[in-house]
Amino acid sequence: MGAMTARPGVPRLASLLRRRREARVGTKTSGRQRGFTLVEQILVGAIVAVLACVAAPALGHLVVRNRLQIAQSDIIAALQQTRGMALQSGRRAMLCPTSDGKQCADGVHWEAGWLAGGYRSDRADQLDAAPAFADRGHERLVIISTAGRKRIRFQADGTASGSNTTFTVCRAGEPDGALVVLLSNAGRIYGKKASEEQANRCATDR
């Protein structure tokens, strides 16, 4: 009977030893998992850093291209709006560059902004009243019009006085990606990519 009562302790001891062994194995496994996760984090961080370095120039190029396209669209809109003023009012209207947001400037640079409104033939270089609308421009860019075309004048029938005019938009010193807006004497307005000559002239004209 004494031998039989001692036997139940053996399974209990074996069970206890097995649990302790499993606990040690679990601790080692957990340690390995933590170490592997740390390595993964380091690798992921390195990959992200490399991708960021690769993507940064492309992202910068995209931002610049977007600025150029916005400026091109703004010029087209300003020309269309000025032409619309002339057609609707039956009076001549003018678009001009400005440096102070109040008066027309003397030059072919438009990046500081522009003004639009009516004008009189005896004072054709300035608006005859407060601007009908104004734009602050795009000072991070270069916007130039055809040499000698400091004013864009529309007749009451929507035609543009003088020769055809080209606006070129670019970054200073960077001809890549330059865009143009063209205005014909008939009043047609459209945009396209600048030619190499136009882009180079714009990039070096400050």
C-alpha positions in Angstrom: 0.0 0.0 0.0 2.9 2.4 0.9 4.4 1.8 -2.6 1.1 2.5 -4.3 0.6 5.8 -2.3 4.1 7.0 -3.4 3.4 6.6 -7.2 1.1 9.6 -7.7 4.1 11.9 -6.9 6.0 10.7 -9.9 3.6 12.0 -12.5 3.3 15.3 -10.6 7.1 15.7 -10.6 7.3 14.8 -14.3 4.6 17.3 -15.1 6.4 20.0 -13.1 9.7 19.3 -14.9 7.9 19.4 -18.3 6.3 22.8 -17.5 9.6 24.3 -16.5 11.2 23.0 -19.6 8.4 24.4 -21.8 8.7 27.7 -20.0 12.4 27.9 -20.8 11.8 27.0 -24.4 9.1 29.7 -24.6 11.4 32.3 -23.2 14.1 31.5 -25.8 11.5 31.5 -28.6 10.1 34.9 -27.4 13.6 36.3 -27.3 14.3 35.1 -30.8 11.1 36.7 -32.0 11.9 40.0 -30.4 15.4 40.0 -32.0 14.0 39.1 -35.5 11.4 41.9 -35.2 14.2 44.4 -34.4 16.1 43.4 -37.5 13.0 43.8 -39.5 12.4 47.3 -38.2 16.0 48.3 -39.1 15.7 46.8 -42.6 12.3 48.6 -43.2 13.8 51.9 -42.0 16.7 51.5 -44.4 14.4 50.7 -47.3 12.2 53.7 -46.5 15.2 56.0 -46.4 16.4 54.7 -49.8 13.0 55.1 -51.3 12.7 58.6 -49.9 16.0 59.6 -51.5 15.0 58.1 -54.8 11.5 59.7 -54.8 12.4 63.2 -53.6 13.7 64.5 -57.0 10.7 63.1 -58.8 8.4 64.7 -56.3 10.2 68.0 -56.6 9.9 67.8 -60.4 6.2 67.1 -60.1 5.7 70.1 -57.8 7.5 72.4 -60.2 5.5 71.1 -63.2 2.3 71.7 -61.3 3.3 75.4 -60.6 4.1 75.9 -64.3 0.8 74.5 -65.4 -1.1 76.6 -62.8 0.6 79.8 -64.0 -0.1 78.9 -67.6 -3.8 78.3 -66.8 -3.9 81.6 -64.9 -2.6 83.6 -67.9 -5.0 81.9 -70.2 -7.9 82.8 -67.9 -6.7 86.4 -67.5 -6.6 86.8 -71.3 -10.0 85.2 -71.8 -11.5 87.4 -69.0 -10.1 90.6 -70.5 -11.3 89.7 -73.9 -14.7 88.9 -72.5 -14.8 92.3 -70.8 -14.2 94.0 -74.2 -16.9 91.9 -75.9 -19.5 92.4 -73.2 -19.0 96.1 -72.6 -18.4 97.0 -76.2 -15.3 99.0 -75.1 -11.6 98.3 -75.4 -10.0 96.4 -72.5 -6.4 96.0 -71.5 -4.3 93.5 -69.6 -0.9 94.7 -68.2 1.8 93.6 -65.8 2.1 95.2 -62.4 4.7 95.4 -59.7 2.6 97.0 -57.0 -0.9 95.7 -57.7 -2.1 99.3 -58.4 -0.7 100.5 -61.7 0.6 99.0 -64.9 4.4 98.4 -64.9 6.7 99.2 -67.7 8.2 95.9 -68.9 7.6 92.4 -70.2 7.8 90.6 -66.9 4.5 89.4 -65.5 5.4 87.2 -62.5 4.6 89.9 -60.0 1.0 90.0 -61.2 -1.2 91.7 -63.7 -4.2 94.1 -63.9 -7.1 94.4 -66.3 -9.7 97.0 -67.2 -10.7 99.6 -69.7 -8.4 102.2 -71.2 -8.6 105.4 -73.2 -6.7 105.9 -76.5 -5.1 109.1 -75.2 -3.8 107.2 -72.2 -3.3 103.7 -73.5 -0.5 102.7 -71.1 -2.7 102.9 -68.0 -6.2 101.8 -67.0 -8.8 104.5 -67.0 -10.2 103.4 -63.7 -9.7 100.9 -60.9 -8.7 97.5 -62.2 -11.7 95.3 -63.0 -9.6 92.4 -61.7 -6.0 91.7 -60.6 -3.8 88.7 -60.0 -0.8 88.5 -57.6 1.1 86.5 -60.1 3.7 83.7 -59.5 6.8 85.2 -58.0 8.6 81.8 -57.8 8.6 81.7 -61.6 9.6 83.8 -64.6 6.7 85.0 -66.9 7.7 87.1 -69.9 5.8 88.3 -72.9 7.0 88.8 -76.4 9.6 91.6 -76.6 7.9 94.9 -77.0 4.5 93.6 -75.9 4.1 95.3 -72.5 0.3 95.6 -72.9 -2.4 93.3 -74.2 -5.2 95.4 -75.7 -8.5 93.9 -77.0 -10.9 95.8 -79.2 -14.6 95.8 -78.7 -15.0 93.0 -81.2 -12.5 90.7 -79.2 -9.6 91.1 -81.6 -6.1 91.8 -80.1 -4.2 94.9 -81.3 -0.7 94.6 -82.6 1.2 91.4 -83.4 0.7 87.9 -82.1 1.9 87.6 -78.5 3.6 84.8 -76.6 3.8 84.4 -72.9 6.5 82.1 -71.6 6.5 80.5 -68.2 9.6 78.9 -66.6 11.8 78.7 -63.6 14.8 81.1 -63.4 17.8 79.3 -64.8 15.8 76.2 -65.6 14.5 75.9 -69.1 13.2 72.3 -68.6 9.4 72.2 -68.5 8.8 75.7 -69.7 5.3 76.4 -71.1 3.8 79.1 -73.4 0.5 80.9 -73.9 -0.1 82.2 -77.4 -2.5 85.0 -78.3 -3.3 85.6 -82.0 -4.6 88.9 -83.5 -8.0 87.3 -84.0 -8.2 86.7 -80.2 -7.5 83.0 -80.2 -5.8 81.9 -76.9 -4.1 78.6 -76.3 -1.3 77.0 -74.4 1.4 74.5 -75.2 4.9 73.4 -74.4 7.7 76.0 -75.0 10.2 75.5 -77.8 13.9 75.2 -76.8 14.5 78.7 -77.9 11.6 80.1 -75.9 12.5 78.1 -72.8 16.2 79.2 -72.9 15.2 82.9 -73.4 12.8 82.7 -70.4 15.3 80.9 -68.1 18.0 83.5 -68.7 15.8 86.6 -68.7 15.8 88.2 -65.3 
